[in-house]
C-alpha cells in the first residue's frame, strides 16, 4: 500500500478491492451473528460466539449471554462494514489506512464490550440461583 510515493495518491485498485471486500464481509458476518444472537438462534459451538466455560456448559446460558451481547455485536459489525465500503471507493492511501484501522478498532472495542455484557448477564444468572 505504502511504497514510498505520495501517501495521498489513490489506493491501488487491487488493494482497495481486496481489503474493501474483506472488511465488508467481516462486518456483514458480525451483523448476521448479532441478529442470530438477538433471536436466540445462534447454536452453541466452538467457532463463533462468546465462548467461555459458562456459555459452553449450558444451552440456556449460551442463549442468555448472546441475547445480552447482541446489541453491542450489532454495533460492532458496522465499523468494518462502513470501512470496507469506504475502501471499496478507492480513497487515498492515508484515508484507506485510517479507515481500515478505525474499522478494526471499532470492531474490537465493541466486541469486547459485548463479551463484558454477556459475562455480566451470566454472573447475574449465577447470583439468582
Short mmCIF file of N, CA and C in Angstrom, two decimals:
data_model
loop_
_atom_site.label_atom_id
_atom_site.label_comp_id
_atom_site.label_asym_id
_atom_site.label_seq_id
_atom_site.Cartn_x
_atom_site.Cartn_y
_atom_site.Cartn_z
N UNK A 1 0.84 -1.17 0.00
CA UNK A 1 0.00 0.00 0.00
C UNK A 1 0.89 1.24 0.00
N UNK A 2 1.81 1.32 0.95
CA UNK A 2 2.70 2.48 1.00
C UNK A 2 4.04 2.06 0.41
N UNK A 3 4.34 2.57 -0.76
CA UNK A 3 5.59 2.20 -1.44
C UNK A 3 6.55 3.37 -1.52
N UNK A 4 6.39 4.36 -0.65
CA UNK A 4 7.29 5.49 -0.64
C UNK A 4 6.81 6.65 -1.50
N UNK A 5 5.77 6.45 -2.25
CA UNK A 5 5.23 7.54 -3.05
C UNK A 5 4.35 8.42 -2.18
N UNK A 6 3.76 9.41 -2.80
CA UNK A 6 2.87 10.33 -2.10
C UNK A 6 1.74 9.56 -1.43
N UNK A 7 1.59 9.71 -0.10
CA UNK A 7 0.54 8.97 0.62
C UNK A 7 -0.87 9.40 0.22
N UNK A 8 -0.99 10.51 -0.47
CA UNK A 8 -2.32 10.99 -0.86
C UNK A 8 -2.75 10.49 -2.23
N UNK A 9 -1.92 9.64 -2.87
CA UNK A 9 -2.36 9.05 -4.13
C UNK A 9 -3.43 8.00 -3.84
N UNK A 10 -4.19 7.66 -4.84
CA UNK A 10 -5.26 6.67 -4.67
C UNK A 10 -4.68 5.29 -4.37
N UNK A 11 -5.43 4.54 -3.58
CA UNK A 11 -5.03 3.16 -3.29
C UNK A 11 -4.98 2.38 -4.60
N UNK A 12 -4.06 1.46 -4.72
CA UNK A 12 -4.09 0.59 -5.90
C UNK A 12 -5.42 -0.15 -5.95
N UNK A 13 -5.95 -0.34 -7.13
CA UNK A 13 -7.29 -0.91 -7.26
C UNK A 13 -7.39 -2.31 -6.67
N UNK A 14 -6.36 -3.12 -6.82
CA UNK A 14 -6.39 -4.47 -6.26
C UNK A 14 -6.44 -4.47 -4.75
N UNK A 15 -5.68 -3.57 -4.15
CA UNK A 15 -5.68 -3.45 -2.69
C UNK A 15 -7.05 -2.98 -2.20
N UNK A 16 -7.58 -1.96 -2.87
CA UNK A 16 -8.88 -1.42 -2.48
C UNK A 16 -9.97 -2.48 -2.60
N UNK A 17 -9.96 -3.23 -3.69
CA UNK A 17 -11.00 -4.26 -3.87
C UNK A 17 -10.83 -5.40 -2.87
N UNK A 18 -9.61 -5.85 -2.68
CA UNK A 18 -9.37 -6.98 -1.77
C UNK A 18 -9.68 -6.64 -0.31
N UNK A 19 -9.09 -5.55 0.18
CA UNK A 19 -9.32 -5.19 1.58
C UNK A 19 -10.75 -4.68 1.80
N UNK A 20 -11.28 -3.95 0.84
CA UNK A 20 -12.66 -3.47 0.97
C UNK A 20 -13.65 -4.62 1.03
N UNK A 21 -13.47 -5.61 0.16
CA UNK A 21 -14.37 -6.77 0.18
C UNK A 21 -14.22 -7.56 1.47
N UNK A 22 -12.99 -7.73 1.93
CA UNK A 22 -12.76 -8.49 3.17
C UNK A 22 -13.41 -7.80 4.37
N UNK A 23 -13.20 -6.49 4.49
CA UNK A 23 -13.81 -5.76 5.61
C UNK A 23 -15.33 -5.79 5.53
N UNK A 24 -15.87 -5.63 4.34
CA UNK A 24 -17.33 -5.67 4.17
C UNK A 24 -17.89 -7.03 4.58
N UNK A 25 -17.21 -8.09 4.17
CA UNK A 25 -17.67 -9.44 4.54
C UNK A 25 -17.57 -9.68 6.05
N UNK A 26 -16.51 -9.21 6.68
CA UNK A 26 -16.36 -9.36 8.13
C UNK A 26 -17.49 -8.63 8.84
N UNK A 27 -17.76 -7.39 8.42
CA UNK A 27 -18.84 -6.62 9.03
C UNK A 27 -20.19 -7.30 8.85
N UNK A 28 -20.45 -7.80 7.64
CA UNK A 28 -21.72 -8.47 7.38
C UNK A 28 -21.84 -9.75 8.21
N UNK A 29 -20.74 -10.49 8.35
CA UNK A 29 -20.78 -11.71 9.16
C UNK A 29 -21.09 -11.40 10.62
N UNK A 30 -20.49 -10.34 11.15
CA UNK A 30 -20.76 -9.95 12.54
C UNK A 30 -22.22 -9.54 12.69
N UNK A 31 -22.77 -8.84 11.70
CA UNK A 31 -24.18 -8.45 11.77
C UNK A 31 -25.10 -9.68 11.74
N UNK A 32 -24.76 -10.69 10.97
CA UNK A 32 -25.56 -11.93 10.94
C UNK A 32 -25.47 -12.63 12.30
N UNK A 33 -24.28 -12.70 12.86
CA UNK A 33 -24.11 -13.31 14.18
C UNK A 33 -24.91 -12.54 15.23
N UNK A 34 -24.88 -11.21 15.16
CA UNK A 34 -25.65 -10.39 16.10
C UNK A 34 -27.14 -10.63 15.96
N UNK A 35 -27.60 -10.74 14.73
CA UNK A 35 -29.02 -10.98 14.50
C UNK A 35 -29.46 -12.33 15.06
N UNK A 36 -28.65 -13.35 14.80
CA UNK A 36 -28.97 -14.68 15.32
C UNK A 36 -28.88 -14.70 16.84
N UNK A 37 -27.94 -13.93 17.40
CA UNK A 37 -27.81 -13.84 18.86
C UNK A 37 -29.05 -13.21 19.46
N UNK A 38 -29.53 -12.12 18.86
CA UNK A 38 -30.71 -11.42 19.38
C UNK A 38 -31.94 -12.32 19.36
N UNK A 39 -32.03 -13.17 18.35
CA UNK A 39 -33.17 -14.08 18.23
C UNK A 39 -33.01 -15.30 19.13
N UNK A 40 -31.82 -15.50 19.66
CA UNK A 40 -31.56 -16.69 20.47
C UNK A 40 -31.40 -17.94 19.63
N UNK A 41 -31.09 -17.75 18.34
CA UNK A 41 -31.00 -18.90 17.44
C UNK A 41 -29.57 -19.25 17.03
N UNK A 42 -28.57 -18.63 17.66
CA UNK A 42 -27.19 -18.99 17.37
C UNK A 42 -26.86 -20.25 18.17
N UNK A 43 -26.61 -21.37 17.49
CA UNK A 43 -26.37 -22.60 18.24
C UNK A 43 -25.03 -22.57 18.98
N UNK A 44 -25.00 -23.24 20.10
CA UNK A 44 -23.76 -23.35 20.87
C UNK A 44 -22.74 -24.08 20.01
N UNK A 45 -21.53 -23.50 19.90
CA UNK A 45 -20.49 -24.08 19.05
C UNK A 45 -19.13 -23.61 19.52
N UNK A 46 -18.07 -24.16 18.92
CA UNK A 46 -16.70 -23.84 19.31
C UNK A 46 -16.04 -22.86 18.35
N UNK A 47 -16.79 -22.30 17.39
CA UNK A 47 -16.18 -21.46 16.37
C UNK A 47 -16.61 -20.00 16.49
N UNK A 48 -17.92 -19.75 16.59
CA UNK A 48 -18.47 -18.40 16.54
C UNK A 48 -19.25 -18.13 17.81
N UNK A 49 -19.04 -16.96 18.38
CA UNK A 49 -19.81 -16.57 19.55
C UNK A 49 -18.94 -16.31 20.75
N UNK A 50 -19.59 -16.08 21.86
CA UNK A 50 -18.90 -15.80 23.12
C UNK A 50 -18.69 -17.13 23.81
N UNK A 51 -17.45 -17.61 23.72
CA UNK A 51 -17.15 -18.96 24.18
C UNK A 51 -16.39 -18.88 25.51
N UNK A 52 -17.10 -19.11 26.57
CA UNK A 52 -16.49 -19.20 27.90
C UNK A 52 -16.89 -20.54 28.49
N UNK A 53 -16.29 -20.87 29.61
CA UNK A 53 -16.65 -22.13 30.28
C UNK A 53 -18.14 -22.17 30.60
N UNK A 54 -18.67 -21.03 31.05
CA UNK A 54 -20.08 -20.97 31.43
C UNK A 54 -21.01 -21.08 30.22
N UNK A 55 -20.71 -20.34 29.15
CA UNK A 55 -21.61 -20.36 27.99
C UNK A 55 -21.54 -21.69 27.26
N UNK A 56 -20.38 -22.29 27.21
CA UNK A 56 -20.26 -23.58 26.52
C UNK A 56 -20.83 -24.73 27.36
N UNK A 57 -21.04 -24.50 28.63
CA UNK A 57 -21.54 -25.55 29.51
C UNK A 57 -23.05 -25.71 29.51
N UNK A 58 -23.77 -24.75 28.94
CA UNK A 58 -25.23 -24.80 29.02
C UNK A 58 -25.84 -24.06 27.83
N UNK A 59 -26.81 -24.70 27.18
CA UNK A 59 -27.51 -24.05 26.07
C UNK A 59 -28.24 -22.79 26.54
N UNK A 60 -28.82 -22.84 27.73
CA UNK A 60 -29.58 -21.69 28.23
C UNK A 60 -28.65 -20.51 28.53
N UNK A 61 -27.52 -20.79 29.14
CA UNK A 61 -26.57 -19.70 29.42
C UNK A 61 -25.98 -19.15 28.12
N UNK A 62 -25.73 -20.02 27.15
CA UNK A 62 -25.26 -19.57 25.83
C UNK A 62 -26.28 -18.59 25.24
N UNK A 63 -27.54 -18.96 25.26
CA UNK A 63 -28.59 -18.12 24.69
C UNK A 63 -28.69 -16.80 25.44
N UNK A 64 -28.70 -16.85 26.76
CA UNK A 64 -28.82 -15.63 27.56
C UNK A 64 -27.64 -14.69 27.33
N UNK A 65 -26.45 -15.23 27.27
CA UNK A 65 -25.26 -14.40 27.06
C UNK A 65 -25.31 -13.72 25.70
N UNK A 66 -25.74 -14.45 24.68
CA UNK A 66 -25.75 -13.89 23.34
C UNK A 66 -26.89 -12.89 23.14
N UNK A 67 -28.00 -13.12 23.78
CA UNK A 67 -29.07 -12.12 23.72
C UNK A 67 -28.60 -10.83 24.40
N UNK A 68 -27.91 -10.95 25.54
CA UNK A 68 -27.41 -9.77 26.25
C UNK A 68 -26.35 -9.03 25.44
N UNK A 69 -25.58 -9.74 24.66
CA UNK A 69 -24.49 -9.13 23.88
C UNK A 69 -24.91 -8.68 22.49
N UNK A 70 -26.10 -9.00 22.07
CA UNK A 70 -26.48 -8.80 20.66
C UNK A 70 -26.44 -7.35 20.22
N UNK A 71 -26.86 -6.42 21.05
CA UNK A 71 -26.84 -5.01 20.64
C UNK A 71 -25.41 -4.53 20.40
N UNK A 72 -24.50 -4.87 21.30
CA UNK A 72 -23.10 -4.47 21.11
C UNK A 72 -22.49 -5.17 19.90
N UNK A 73 -22.86 -6.41 19.67
CA UNK A 73 -22.36 -7.12 18.49
C UNK A 73 -22.86 -6.45 17.21
N UNK A 74 -24.10 -6.03 17.22
CA UNK A 74 -24.65 -5.37 16.03
C UNK A 74 -23.88 -4.07 15.76
N UNK A 75 -23.63 -3.30 16.80
CA UNK A 75 -22.87 -2.06 16.63
C UNK A 75 -21.45 -2.38 16.15
N UNK A 76 -20.87 -3.46 16.67
CA UNK A 76 -19.51 -3.85 16.28
C UNK A 76 -19.41 -4.13 14.78
N UNK A 77 -20.45 -4.70 14.21
CA UNK A 77 -20.41 -5.05 12.79
C UNK A 77 -20.41 -3.87 11.85
N UNK A 78 -20.91 -2.72 12.31
CA UNK A 78 -20.99 -1.58 11.42
C UNK A 78 -19.63 -0.94 11.15
N UNK A 79 -18.67 -1.04 12.06
CA UNK A 79 -17.35 -0.46 11.85
C UNK A 79 -16.64 -1.02 10.64
N UNK A 80 -16.40 -2.33 10.59
CA UNK A 80 -15.72 -2.88 9.42
C UNK A 80 -16.58 -2.80 8.15
N UNK A 81 -17.89 -2.87 8.30
CA UNK A 81 -18.76 -2.76 7.13
C UNK A 81 -18.59 -1.39 6.48
N UNK A 82 -18.68 -0.34 7.26
CA UNK A 82 -18.53 1.02 6.72
C UNK A 82 -17.10 1.27 6.22
N UNK A 83 -16.11 0.77 6.95
CA UNK A 83 -14.73 0.92 6.50
C UNK A 83 -14.52 0.20 5.17
N UNK A 84 -15.10 -0.97 5.03
CA UNK A 84 -14.98 -1.72 3.78
C UNK A 84 -15.61 -1.00 2.61
N UNK A 85 -16.78 -0.42 2.82
CA UNK A 85 -17.44 0.34 1.75
C UNK A 85 -16.59 1.54 1.36
N UNK A 86 -16.02 2.21 2.35
CA UNK A 86 -15.16 3.36 2.06
C UNK A 86 -13.93 2.94 1.28
N UNK A 87 -13.29 1.86 1.69
CA UNK A 87 -12.09 1.38 1.00
C UNK A 87 -12.43 0.93 -0.42
N UNK A 88 -13.60 0.36 -0.62
CA UNK A 88 -14.02 -0.03 -1.97
C UNK A 88 -14.15 1.17 -2.91
N UNK A 89 -14.36 2.35 -2.34
CA UNK A 89 -14.47 3.56 -3.17
C UNK A 89 -13.09 4.06 -3.63
N UNK A 90 -12.05 3.37 -3.24
CA UNK A 90 -10.66 3.64 -3.63
C UNK A 90 -10.20 5.03 -3.20
N UNK A 91 -10.13 5.25 -1.88
CA UNK A 91 -9.66 6.54 -1.39
C UNK A 91 -8.14 6.65 -1.51
N UNK A 92 -7.59 7.73 -1.00
CA UNK A 92 -6.13 7.85 -0.95
C UNK A 92 -5.58 6.81 0.03
N UNK A 93 -4.28 6.58 -0.08
CA UNK A 93 -3.65 5.60 0.81
C UNK A 93 -3.85 5.96 2.28
N UNK A 94 -3.72 7.22 2.62
CA UNK A 94 -3.84 7.65 4.01
C UNK A 94 -5.27 7.43 4.51
N UNK A 95 -6.24 7.87 3.74
CA UNK A 95 -7.64 7.71 4.14
C UNK A 95 -7.99 6.23 4.22
N UNK A 96 -7.49 5.43 3.31
CA UNK A 96 -7.75 3.99 3.34
C UNK A 96 -7.16 3.33 4.57
N UNK A 97 -5.91 3.68 4.88
CA UNK A 97 -5.26 3.07 6.05
C UNK A 97 -5.97 3.47 7.34
N UNK A 98 -6.33 4.74 7.47
CA UNK A 98 -7.03 5.20 8.66
C UNK A 98 -8.40 4.53 8.76
N UNK A 99 -9.08 4.37 7.64
CA UNK A 99 -10.40 3.72 7.64
C UNK A 99 -10.30 2.26 8.09
N UNK A 100 -9.31 1.57 7.57
CA UNK A 100 -9.11 0.16 7.93
C UNK A 100 -8.83 0.04 9.43
N UNK A 101 -7.90 0.84 9.93
CA UNK A 101 -7.56 0.77 11.35
C UNK A 101 -8.74 1.17 12.23
N UNK A 102 -9.46 2.21 11.84
CA UNK A 102 -10.61 2.65 12.64
C UNK A 102 -11.70 1.59 12.64
N UNK A 103 -11.97 0.98 11.48
CA UNK A 103 -13.00 -0.07 11.40
C UNK A 103 -12.66 -1.27 12.26
N UNK A 104 -11.39 -1.66 12.25
CA UNK A 104 -10.98 -2.81 13.06
C UNK A 104 -10.97 -2.47 14.55
N UNK A 105 -10.54 -1.26 14.89
CA UNK A 105 -10.56 -0.84 16.30
C UNK A 105 -12.00 -0.79 16.81
N UNK A 106 -12.91 -0.28 15.99
CA UNK A 106 -14.34 -0.23 16.32
C UNK A 106 -14.84 -1.65 16.61
N UNK A 107 -14.53 -2.58 15.71
CA UNK A 107 -14.95 -3.97 15.87
C UNK A 107 -14.44 -4.57 17.17
N UNK A 108 -13.16 -4.41 17.44
CA UNK A 108 -12.57 -5.00 18.64
C UNK A 108 -13.16 -4.37 19.90
N UNK A 109 -13.29 -3.05 19.92
CA UNK A 109 -13.83 -2.37 21.10
C UNK A 109 -15.24 -2.82 21.43
N UNK A 110 -16.10 -2.82 20.42
CA UNK A 110 -17.49 -3.21 20.67
C UNK A 110 -17.63 -4.71 20.94
N UNK A 111 -16.76 -5.53 20.33
CA UNK A 111 -16.80 -6.97 20.62
C UNK A 111 -16.38 -7.24 22.07
N UNK A 112 -15.39 -6.49 22.55
CA UNK A 112 -15.01 -6.63 23.96
C UNK A 112 -16.15 -6.21 24.88
N UNK A 113 -16.84 -5.14 24.52
CA UNK A 113 -17.98 -4.70 25.32
C UNK A 113 -19.10 -5.75 25.28
N UNK A 114 -19.30 -6.38 24.13
CA UNK A 114 -20.31 -7.44 24.03
C UNK A 114 -19.96 -8.59 24.96
N UNK A 115 -18.69 -8.97 24.99
CA UNK A 115 -18.27 -10.03 25.90
C UNK A 115 -18.48 -9.65 27.35
N UNK A 116 -18.23 -8.40 27.66
CA UNK A 116 -18.44 -7.91 29.04
C UNK A 116 -19.92 -7.98 29.42
N UNK A 117 -20.77 -7.57 28.49
CA UNK A 117 -22.22 -7.61 28.76
C UNK A 117 -22.70 -9.05 28.92
N UNK A 118 -22.17 -9.94 28.11
CA UNK A 118 -22.55 -11.35 28.23
C UNK A 118 -22.09 -11.92 29.57
N UNK A 119 -20.87 -11.59 29.95
CA UNK A 119 -20.33 -12.05 31.23
C UNK A 119 -21.16 -11.52 32.40
N UNK A 120 -21.55 -10.26 32.31
CA UNK A 120 -22.36 -9.66 33.38
C UNK A 120 -23.71 -10.39 33.48
N UNK A 121 -24.29 -10.75 32.35
CA UNK A 121 -25.58 -11.46 32.36
C UNK A 121 -25.44 -12.84 32.99
N UNK A 122 -24.38 -13.53 32.66
CA UNK A 122 -24.14 -14.87 33.24
C UNK A 122 -23.88 -14.75 34.73
N UNK A 123 -23.13 -13.73 35.13
CA UNK A 123 -22.85 -13.52 36.55
C UNK A 123 -24.14 -13.25 37.31
N UNK A 124 -25.02 -12.42 36.74
CA UNK A 124 -26.31 -12.15 37.38
C UNK A 124 -27.13 -13.43 37.48
N UNK A 125 -27.07 -14.27 36.48
CA UNK A 125 -27.80 -15.54 36.48
C UNK A 125 -27.30 -16.43 37.61
N UNK A 126 -25.99 -16.47 37.82
CA UNK A 126 -25.43 -17.30 38.87
C UNK A 126 -25.80 -16.79 40.25
N UNK A 127 -25.89 -15.47 40.41
CA UNK A 127 -26.26 -14.88 41.69
C UNK A 127 -27.71 -15.22 42.01
N UNK A 128 -28.57 -15.24 40.99
CA UNK A 128 -30.00 -15.51 41.21
C UNK A 128 -30.25 -16.97 41.61
N UNK A 129 -29.32 -17.86 41.27
CA UNK A 129 -29.52 -19.28 41.58
C UNK A 129 -29.35 -19.61 43.02
#
